[in-house]
Every structure is written in C-alpha cells, then in structure tokens.
GROMACS .gro file of C-alpha atoms in nm:
model
  345
    1MET     CA    1  -4.443  -1.100   0.024
    2CYS     CA    2  -4.179  -1.364  -0.051
    3PHE     CA    3  -4.433  -1.552  -0.261
    4TYR     CA    4  -4.572  -1.242  -0.433
    5TYR     CA    5  -4.237  -1.081  -0.525
    6GLY     CA    6  -4.029  -1.400  -0.552
    7TYR     CA    7  -3.760  -1.335  -0.288
    8ASN     CA    8  -3.612  -1.597  -0.057
    9ASP     CA    9  -3.677  -1.565   0.317
   10PHE     CA   10  -3.322  -1.454   0.397
   11LEU     CA   11  -3.313  -1.159   0.156
   12MET     CA   12  -3.670  -1.055   0.233
   13ASP     CA   13  -3.584  -1.038   0.604
   14LYS     CA   14  -3.267  -0.837   0.531
   15LEU     CA   15  -3.455  -0.583   0.318
   16LEU     CA   16  -3.740  -0.548   0.567
   17GLN     CA   17  -3.477  -0.454   0.829
   18LEU     CA   18  -3.366  -0.172   0.600
   19PHE     CA   19  -3.706  -0.022   0.511
   20THR     CA   20  -4.045   0.025   0.667
   21VAL     CA   21  -4.302  -0.215   0.521
   22ALA     CA   22  -4.457   0.062   0.309
   23GLU     CA   23  -4.121   0.170   0.167
   24ALA     CA   24  -4.014  -0.193   0.119
   25VAL     CA   25  -4.318  -0.245  -0.104
   26GLU     CA   26  -4.215   0.063  -0.308
   27PHE     CA   27  -3.863  -0.083  -0.338
   28PHE     CA   28  -3.993  -0.425  -0.448
   29GLU     CA   29  -4.229  -0.267  -0.701
   30ALA     CA   30  -3.946  -0.054  -0.844
   31ASN     CA   31  -3.740  -0.370  -0.892
   32GLU     CA   32  -4.011  -0.512  -1.116
   33VAL     CA   33  -3.964  -0.226  -1.366
   34ALA     CA   34  -3.653  -0.175  -1.580
   35ARG     CA   35  -3.454   0.140  -1.509
   36PRO     CA   36  -3.434   0.398  -1.791
   37VAL     CA   37  -3.164   0.342  -2.055
   38THR     CA   38  -2.895   0.605  -2.007
   39VAL     CA   39  -2.586   0.693  -2.206
   40ARG     CA   40  -2.275   0.894  -2.118
   41THR     CA   41  -2.132   1.131  -2.378
   42ASN     CA   42  -1.765   1.059  -2.443
   43THR     CA   43  -1.619   1.408  -2.423
   44LEU     CA   44  -1.297   1.286  -2.584
   45LYS     CA   45  -1.488   1.264  -2.912
   46ALA     CA   46  -1.819   1.452  -2.884
   47ARG     CA   47  -2.021   1.717  -2.706
   48ARG     CA   48  -2.353   1.628  -2.544
   49ARG     CA   49  -2.556   1.878  -2.745
   50GLU     CA   50  -2.415   1.754  -3.077
   51LEU     CA   51  -2.462   1.389  -2.978
   52ALA     CA   52  -2.821   1.452  -2.866
   53GLN     CA   53  -2.902   1.620  -3.197
   54ALA     CA   54  -2.747   1.337  -3.400
   55LEU     CA   55  -2.955   1.078  -3.209
   56ILE     CA   56  -3.272   1.288  -3.234
   57ASN     CA   57  -3.219   1.296  -3.610
   58ARG     CA   58  -3.229   0.916  -3.600
   59GLY     CA   59  -3.566   0.928  -3.424
   60VAL     CA   60  -3.438   0.873  -3.071
   61ASN     CA   61  -3.648   1.030  -2.794
   62LEU     CA   62  -3.414   1.152  -2.519
   63ASP     CA   63  -3.352   1.413  -2.248
   64PRO     CA   64  -3.062   1.514  -2.020
   65ILE     CA   65  -3.048   1.293  -1.709
   66GLY     CA   66  -3.047   1.579  -1.459
   67LYS     CA   67  -2.864   1.886  -1.337
   68TRP     CA   68  -2.603   1.678  -1.152
   69THR     CA   69  -2.436   1.554  -1.475
   70LYS     CA   70  -2.335   1.742  -1.790
   71VAL     CA   71  -2.265   1.428  -1.995
   72GLY     CA   72  -2.565   1.198  -1.935
   73LEU     CA   73  -2.871   1.141  -2.153
   74THR     CA   74  -3.183   0.936  -2.079
   75VAL     CA   75  -3.319   0.743  -2.379
   76PHE     CA   76  -3.697   0.696  -2.358
   77ASP     CA   77  -3.745   0.511  -2.687
   78SER     CA   78  -3.550   0.451  -3.003
   79PRO     CA   79  -3.639   0.306  -3.344
   80VAL     CA   80  -3.280   0.182  -3.377
   81PRO     CA   81  -3.071  -0.019  -3.125
   82VAL     CA   82  -2.883   0.234  -2.913
   83GLY     CA   83  -2.583   0.000  -2.909
   84ALA     CA   84  -2.559  -0.017  -3.288
   85THR     CA   85  -2.574   0.343  -3.413
   86PRO     CA   86  -2.283   0.492  -3.611
   87GLU     CA   87  -2.225   0.729  -3.317
   88TYR     CA   88  -2.195   0.433  -3.079
   89MET     CA   89  -1.954   0.250  -3.311
   90ALA     CA   90  -1.747   0.568  -3.344
   91GLY     CA   91  -1.715   0.589  -2.965
   92HIS     CA   92  -1.919   0.904  -2.914
   93TYR     CA   93  -2.099   0.755  -2.614
   94MET     CA   94  -2.109   0.469  -2.367
   95ILE     CA   95  -2.428   0.291  -2.261
   96GLN     CA   96  -2.394   0.325  -1.885
   97ALA     CA   97  -2.632   0.321  -1.588
   98ALA     CA   98  -2.679   0.667  -1.436
   99ALA     CA   99  -2.584   0.535  -1.090
  100SER     CA  100  -2.242   0.425  -1.215
  101PHE     CA  101  -2.158   0.787  -1.305
  102LEU     CA  102  -2.167   0.869  -0.934
  103PRO     CA  103  -1.841   0.705  -0.814
  104VAL     CA  104  -1.645   0.889  -1.085
  105VAL     CA  105  -1.819   1.218  -1.002
  106ALA     CA  106  -1.710   1.160  -0.640
  107LEU     CA  107  -1.356   1.059  -0.741
  108ALA     CA  108  -1.318   1.374  -0.960
  109PRO     CA  109  -0.988   1.272  -1.125
  110GLN     CA  110  -0.766   1.559  -1.239
  111GLU     CA  111  -0.541   1.597  -1.541
  112ASN     CA  112  -0.193   1.436  -1.521
  113GLU     CA  113  -0.280   1.225  -1.217
  114LYS     CA  114  -0.209   0.857  -1.161
  115VAL     CA  115  -0.544   0.684  -1.101
  116LEU     CA  116  -0.636   0.322  -1.024
  117ASP     CA  117  -0.972   0.167  -1.112
  118MET     CA  118  -0.942  -0.148  -0.903
  119SER     CA  119  -1.238  -0.337  -1.050
  120ALA     CA  120  -1.267  -0.182  -1.395
  121ALA     CA  121  -1.457  -0.411  -1.639
  122PRO     CA  122  -1.647  -0.341  -1.861
  123GLY     CA  123  -1.490   0.005  -1.861
  124GLY     CA  124  -1.764   0.264  -1.806
  125LYS     CA  125  -1.589   0.421  -1.507
  126THR     CA  126  -1.239   0.384  -1.650
  127THR     CA  127  -1.330   0.562  -1.973
  128TYR     CA  128  -1.517   0.832  -1.779
  129CYS     CA  129  -1.203   0.892  -1.571
  130ALA     CA  130  -0.993   0.913  -1.889
  131ALA     CA  131  -1.236   1.165  -2.038
  132LEU     CA  132  -1.224   1.386  -1.728
  133MET     CA  133  -0.844   1.364  -1.737
  134LYS     CA  134  -0.848   1.453  -2.112
  135ASN     CA  135  -0.627   1.151  -2.190
  136THR     CA  136  -0.343   1.285  -1.972
  137GLY     CA  137  -0.170   1.111  -1.682
  138LEU     CA  138  -0.233   0.739  -1.631
  139VAL     CA  139  -0.541   0.530  -1.556
  140VAL     CA  140  -0.457   0.177  -1.441
  141ALA     CA  141  -0.765  -0.030  -1.530
  142ASN     CA  142  -0.746  -0.350  -1.329
  143ASP     CA  143  -0.989  -0.640  -1.321
  144ALA     CA  144  -0.939  -0.984  -1.170
  145SER     CA  145  -1.126  -1.151  -1.459
  146ARG     CA  146  -0.944  -1.194  -1.791
  147GLU     CA  147  -1.274  -1.280  -1.958
  148ARG     CA  148  -1.439  -0.953  -1.847
  149SER     CA  149  -1.128  -0.758  -1.945
  150ARG     CA  150  -1.201  -0.824  -2.313
  151ALA     CA  151  -1.499  -0.586  -2.297
  152LEU     CA  152  -1.283  -0.340  -2.100
  153VAL     CA  153  -1.013  -0.335  -2.370
  154ALA     CA  154  -1.274  -0.309  -2.649
  155ASN     CA  155  -1.442  -0.007  -2.486
  156ILE     CA  156  -1.108   0.164  -2.421
  157HIS     CA  157  -1.023   0.135  -2.792
  158ARG     CA  158  -1.371   0.234  -2.913
  159LEU     CA  159  -1.384   0.548  -2.699
  160GLY     CA  160  -1.036   0.663  -2.801
  161VAL     CA  161  -0.874   0.634  -2.458
  162THR     CA  162  -0.494   0.650  -2.483
  163ASN     CA  163  -0.387   0.695  -2.119
  164ALA     CA  164  -0.507   0.357  -1.983
  165LEU     CA  165  -0.307   0.052  -1.883
  166VAL     CA  166  -0.506  -0.272  -1.845
  167CYS     CA  167  -0.400  -0.544  -1.600
  168ASN     CA  168  -0.545  -0.859  -1.441
  169TYR     CA  169  -0.458  -0.877  -1.073
  170ASP     CA  170  -0.658  -0.969  -0.767
  171GLY     CA  171  -0.728  -0.623  -0.623
  172ARG     CA  172  -0.600  -0.744  -0.287
  173GLU     CA  173  -0.248  -0.767  -0.436
  174PHE     CA  174  -0.221  -0.389  -0.461
  175PRO     CA  175  -0.012  -0.195  -0.357
  176LYS     CA  176   0.251  -0.471  -0.392
  177VAL     CA  177   0.194  -0.460  -0.768
  178MET     CA  178   0.189  -0.081  -0.795
  179GLY     CA  179   0.129   0.193  -0.543
  180GLY     CA  180   0.163   0.567  -0.510
  181PHE     CA  181  -0.167   0.654  -0.680
  182ASP     CA  182  -0.325   0.998  -0.654
  183ARG     CA  183  -0.676   0.847  -0.654
  184VAL     CA  184  -0.823   0.497  -0.632
  185LEU     CA  185  -1.174   0.392  -0.730
  186LEU     CA  186  -1.306   0.067  -0.582
  187ASP     CA  187  -1.644  -0.031  -0.721
  188ALA     CA  188  -1.645  -0.348  -0.517
  189PRO     CA  189  -1.792  -0.688  -0.610
  190CYS     CA  190  -2.123  -0.712  -0.423
  191SER     CA  191  -2.453  -0.898  -0.388
  192GLY     CA  192  -2.627  -0.682  -0.650
  193THR     CA  193  -2.927  -0.599  -0.431
  194GLY     CA  194  -2.940  -0.257  -0.598
  195VAL     CA  195  -2.972  -0.398  -0.952
  196ILE     CA  196  -3.245  -0.660  -0.905
  197SER     CA  197  -3.439  -0.505  -1.196
  198LYS     CA  198  -3.149  -0.615  -1.422
  199ASP     CA  199  -3.084  -0.952  -1.257
  200ALA     CA  200  -3.387  -1.110  -1.091
  201SER     CA  201  -3.182  -1.415  -0.988
  202VAL     CA  202  -3.048  -1.207  -0.696
  203LYS     CA  203  -3.389  -1.254  -0.531
  204THR     CA  204  -3.324  -1.623  -0.467
  205ASN     CA  205  -2.955  -1.702  -0.510
  206LYS     CA  206  -2.811  -1.502  -0.220
  207GLY     CA  207  -2.780  -1.651   0.129
  208PRO     CA  208  -2.585  -1.586   0.453
  209GLU     CA  209  -2.272  -1.758   0.320
  210ASP     CA  210  -2.266  -1.524   0.016
  211PHE     CA  211  -2.280  -1.214   0.232
  212GLU     CA  212  -2.012  -1.351   0.462
  213MET     CA  213  -1.780  -1.417   0.168
  214LEU     CA  214  -1.854  -1.084  -0.003
  215THR     CA  215  -1.812  -0.865   0.305
  216ARG     CA  216  -1.479  -1.031   0.385
  217LEU     CA  217  -1.360  -0.965   0.028
  218GLN     CA  218  -1.486  -0.604   0.038
  219LYS     CA  219  -1.301  -0.535   0.362
  220GLU     CA  220  -0.976  -0.675   0.221
  221LEU     CA  221  -1.016  -0.476  -0.101
  222ILE     CA  222  -1.091  -0.145   0.071
  223LEU     CA  223  -0.779  -0.169   0.289
  224SER     CA  224  -0.575  -0.248  -0.022
  225ALA     CA  225  -0.729   0.053  -0.200
  226ILE     CA  226  -0.639   0.284   0.090
  227ASP     CA  227  -0.283   0.151   0.107
  228SER     CA  228  -0.238   0.206  -0.269
  229VAL     CA  229  -0.286   0.584  -0.240
  230ASN     CA  230  -0.007   0.832  -0.181
  231ALA     CA  231  -0.111   1.066   0.103
  232ASP     CA  232   0.149   1.318  -0.017
  233SER     CA  233  -0.024   1.362  -0.353
  234PRO     CA  234  -0.051   1.739  -0.414
  235THR     CA  235  -0.386   1.704  -0.593
  236GLY     CA  236  -0.549   1.384  -0.470
  237ALA     CA  237  -0.500   1.127  -0.191
  238ILE     CA  238  -0.863   1.028  -0.254
  239ILE     CA  239  -1.028   0.685  -0.231
  240VAL     CA  240  -1.386   0.620  -0.343
  241TYR     CA  241  -1.566   0.304  -0.235
  242SER     CA  242  -1.893   0.212  -0.405
  243THR     CA  243  -2.127  -0.085  -0.445
  244CYS     CA  244  -2.447  -0.159  -0.637
  245SER     CA  245  -2.591  -0.297  -0.314
  246VAL     CA  246  -2.830  -0.143  -0.060
  247THR     CA  247  -2.743  -0.368   0.238
  248VAL     CA  248  -2.568  -0.213   0.537
  249ASP     CA  249  -2.336  -0.518   0.567
  250GLU     CA  250  -2.169  -0.429   0.236
  251ASP     CA  251  -2.184  -0.052   0.270
  252GLU     CA  252  -2.164   0.132   0.605
  253ALA     CA  253  -2.027  -0.170   0.792
  254VAL     CA  254  -1.736  -0.205   0.545
  255VAL     CA  255  -1.657   0.169   0.555
  256ASP     CA  256  -1.673   0.170   0.937
  257TYR     CA  257  -1.434  -0.128   0.940
  258ALA     CA  258  -1.192   0.061   0.713
  259LEU     CA  259  -1.199   0.366   0.942
  260SER     CA  260  -1.118   0.148   1.243
  261LYS     CA  261  -0.830  -0.032   1.068
  262ARG     CA  262  -0.690   0.274   0.891
  263PRO     CA  263  -0.701   0.576   1.124
  264ASN     CA  264  -0.490   0.760   0.862
  265VAL     CA  265  -0.802   0.824   0.648
  266LYS     CA  266  -1.119   1.023   0.703
  267LEU     CA  267  -1.452   1.046   0.522
  268VAL     CA  268  -1.523   1.364   0.326
  269GLU     CA  269  -1.818   1.500   0.127
  270THR     CA  270  -1.882   1.294  -0.186
  271GLY     CA  271  -1.949   1.595  -0.407
  272VAL     CA  272  -2.285   1.441  -0.506
  273ASP     CA  273  -2.555   1.677  -0.382
  274PHE     CA  274  -2.847   1.434  -0.378
  275GLY     CA  275  -2.919   1.089  -0.237
  276ARG     CA  276  -2.981   0.987   0.123
  277ALA     CA  277  -2.717   1.012   0.394
  278GLY     CA  278  -2.564   0.684   0.506
  279PHE     CA  279  -2.661   0.521   0.836
  280THR     CA  280  -2.470   0.621   1.149
  281SER     CA  281  -2.643   0.344   1.343
  282PHE     CA  282  -2.835   0.035   1.239
  283ARG     CA  283  -3.026  -0.217   1.449
  284GLY     CA  284  -2.843  -0.121   1.768
  285LYS     CA  285  -2.495  -0.101   1.613
  286ALA     CA  286  -2.336   0.246   1.611
  287PHE     CA  287  -2.105   0.350   1.329
  288HIS     CA  288  -1.861   0.639   1.309
  289ALA     CA  289  -2.050   0.970   1.299
  290SER     CA  290  -1.884   1.067   0.969
  291LEU     CA  291  -2.081   0.789   0.791
  292ALA     CA  292  -2.347   1.060   0.745
  293LEU     CA  293  -2.121   1.193   0.465
  294THR     CA  294  -2.172   0.878   0.256
  295ARG     CA  295  -2.457   0.860   0.006
  296ARG     CA  296  -2.730   0.601  -0.067
  297PHE     CA  297  -2.941   0.585  -0.383
  298TYR     CA  298  -3.258   0.378  -0.429
  299PRO     CA  299  -3.460   0.267  -0.734
  300HIS     CA  300  -3.790   0.381  -0.583
  301THR     CA  301  -3.673   0.732  -0.489
  302HIS     CA  302  -3.412   0.825  -0.750
  303ASN     CA  303  -3.525   0.606  -1.045
  304MET     CA  304  -3.174   0.465  -1.079
  305ASP     CA  305  -2.999   0.150  -0.963
  306GLY     CA  306  -2.955   0.106  -0.590
  307PHE     CA  307  -2.607   0.238  -0.511
  308PHE     CA  308  -2.375   0.341  -0.228
  309VAL     CA  309  -2.085   0.587  -0.248
  310ALA     CA  310  -1.824   0.677   0.016
  311LYS     CA  311  -1.527   0.912  -0.032
  312PHE     CA  312  -1.210   0.902   0.181
  313LYS     CA  313  -0.918   1.143   0.209
  314LYS     CA  314  -0.585   0.987   0.309
  315LEU     CA  315  -0.400   1.199   0.564
  316SER     CA  316  -0.076   1.006   0.614
  317ASN     CA  317   0.116   0.719   0.454
  318LYS     CA  318   0.192   0.587   0.801
  319ILE     CA  319  -0.077   0.392   0.983
  320PRO     CA  320  -0.085   0.530   1.341
  321ALA     CA  321  -0.020   0.262   1.598
  322ALA     CA  322  -0.241   0.231   1.903
  323ASP     CA  323  -0.064   0.348   2.217
  324ASN     CA  324  -0.005   0.023   2.407
  325THR     CA  325   0.246   0.175   2.650
  326PHE     CA  326   0.200   0.063   3.007
  327VAL     CA  327   0.382   0.132   3.333
  328VAL     CA  328   0.437  -0.129   3.601
  329PRO     CA  329   0.282   0.003   3.924
  330THR     CA  330   0.510   0.166   4.181
  331GLY     CA  331   0.608  -0.069   4.459
  332SER     CA  332   0.623  -0.376   4.241
  333GLY     CA  333   1.001  -0.368   4.246
  334VAL     CA  334   1.019  -0.310   3.872
  335GLN     CA  335   1.055   0.037   3.716
  336PHE     CA  336   1.032   0.043   3.334
  337LYS     CA  337   0.813   0.125   3.033
  338GLN     CA  338   0.750  -0.123   2.760
  339LYS     CA  339   0.569  -0.078   2.429
  340LYS     CA  340   0.399  -0.372   2.268
  341LYS     CA  341   0.488  -0.427   1.906
  342ARG     CA  342   0.201  -0.387   1.663
  343ALA     CA  343   0.209  -0.565   1.331
  344GLN     CA  344   0.113  -0.341   1.042
  345THR     CA  345  -0.040  -0.463   0.721
   0.00000   0.00000   0.00000
C-alpha cells in the first residue's frame, strides 16, 4: 500500500491505526481526487442567490453546498477562472474550502464582540467572522508569518472588512499581548493529513519528529487561546480549536490535554449537526468522555477536506488549583495543615 499510494511507512502505519483496512483504502482513494471547488458568499457585499445568478450568467455550473450553510456554493465547472471574475475582484465571494467554514460556524461570533483569530492567514475565517458580525465589534486577525499576512490584508480589503486589526505575533504570546476576548478561534498549524489531495508531499515528508514538534506547539497554543478568553463575557467565553488533520495525536489528544491543564473549561456541542463524533478512547488510551462532542470530517465520507473541530466554553477566569492539602498523622508530635504552592501559567 505504501508503494501503490506513495506514503512513507510511518504515516501509513499511523493511518492504518485510525481506520479499518477497507476504510483506509477509501481514504487513500479519496486523497487521489481533488475536492470540489467551493466559494463562500461575502454577505457584507452580496446575497448568495444574486451571486449564484451572476456566476450562472457567466456560464458557471454550481449548486449550494448543503443545508448546513447558507453562504456556500460548490462550483462544478467554469469557463472562466473563478478567481478572476468581476464578482471575485469586487469582493462578493471568497474561494474557500467547505471544511474551513466549520470552525467559524462552531465559533458563531456575535455582533459587537471582541474576537481573536489566532492563526488567521490567508483570511477566509477572519472575513467570515467579520461578515457574521456585520462589521461591528473587533476581529483581531493574528498570524505569526508576515509573508502570509500579505494575503490576509489583501483579502480583508477586497471583501470590505472594516472591523479587523491585523498583527504578527507568535500565538503563544497571547494573552500577554491582548486578552479579554469574547471568542477565540485557533485553527492550529498541523501535519495536513486531511488535505493530502491538495498537497501530496504530506505523504512522504512527515515523520515522528514532525508530529512531536507539532503536538507540542498545538498544546501551547490551545492553552494560550483558553487564557485569552474572558469567562465573564455576557455573550461568548467560547474557544474553538480546529485542525486540517485526521490524526488523534493532533486532535483528541491535544483537546484532552487542554481539559486536564485547564479545568476551568468544558467541551460543548459544536453546533455542526453532521460529521463523526471524536474518539473517547484510542488504542488503549482513554480520553475525557466529553470528547464525543467534538467532530471529525473525512474526504471519503463527507467529500470535503479532513478536518477536526472542538468547541470549549470557559467557566472561570481562575484556574482551579488541585487540592494538595495534607495532614500529618496524629501521634507524630506535629499538628498542622500545609498547602503546597502550585504555579499557575
């Protein structure tokens, strides 16, 4: 199978742990076919029905993506480049993978809120948040890469977003840079095992050291995202964690880690009514039971990029300390209670 599909031994073994052999073959076959081109209507400038009609008039063959989104369109074929139409130039839509709608659907930003997109480039999710917020409040669009931020700024201008602030910080520096957000979206850097159809190099260029580095970064980022949210927000206190990876190391294991390190958050329903439930146990390792509320999406079952979405609700701005109180046994000659100090991040 490594020879036939072109994967290295390490990644093949990891994926065969995730699926049965029959389903693994379906997954590998789906990765050999490009996902459908999808666009998101920019509701700041257009309505989906009007946009669809304008593109149909140009000879574009399209349909709504599905009942779960009111702004998405699937483009089956087009006589003109979809990224060069007058409607595109005018900012009436964004070319965006259907799976990347999902984290914003889960985040559900409200008008006049203060929202952080921690890893924002090239801007699909940021501009979707701004559209849902109707250009009110504030969207802080952060990305660690200055180079990638150029596309982010260009898309913000093209789509007519006026409530965004762009910055270039390592996401792990929040909330020292800025905190008190109503909602935070962390679409974390990942191995890309869900988007192999777009980048076939993932089949061979990922090894154990890459996963070790990535999972460490993801764990640091998710704690930073949680700490950046204000639990007293009257409308939010929501954190959404997502990846375009299907591996448990980068998905359930990271979320389970966050729950253990931040007992002041809990998982809640994502608001996405399809997809598979996340794993509550994997290869002998048990995760928190609430991991069943997370959602997984696969190329071979949902005809979209492989994706993972988890939604947290922050309950308190104070991280509860473990009770390390102990009492010296009676008869030892010493009568006192002592509480160990616990360092808090």
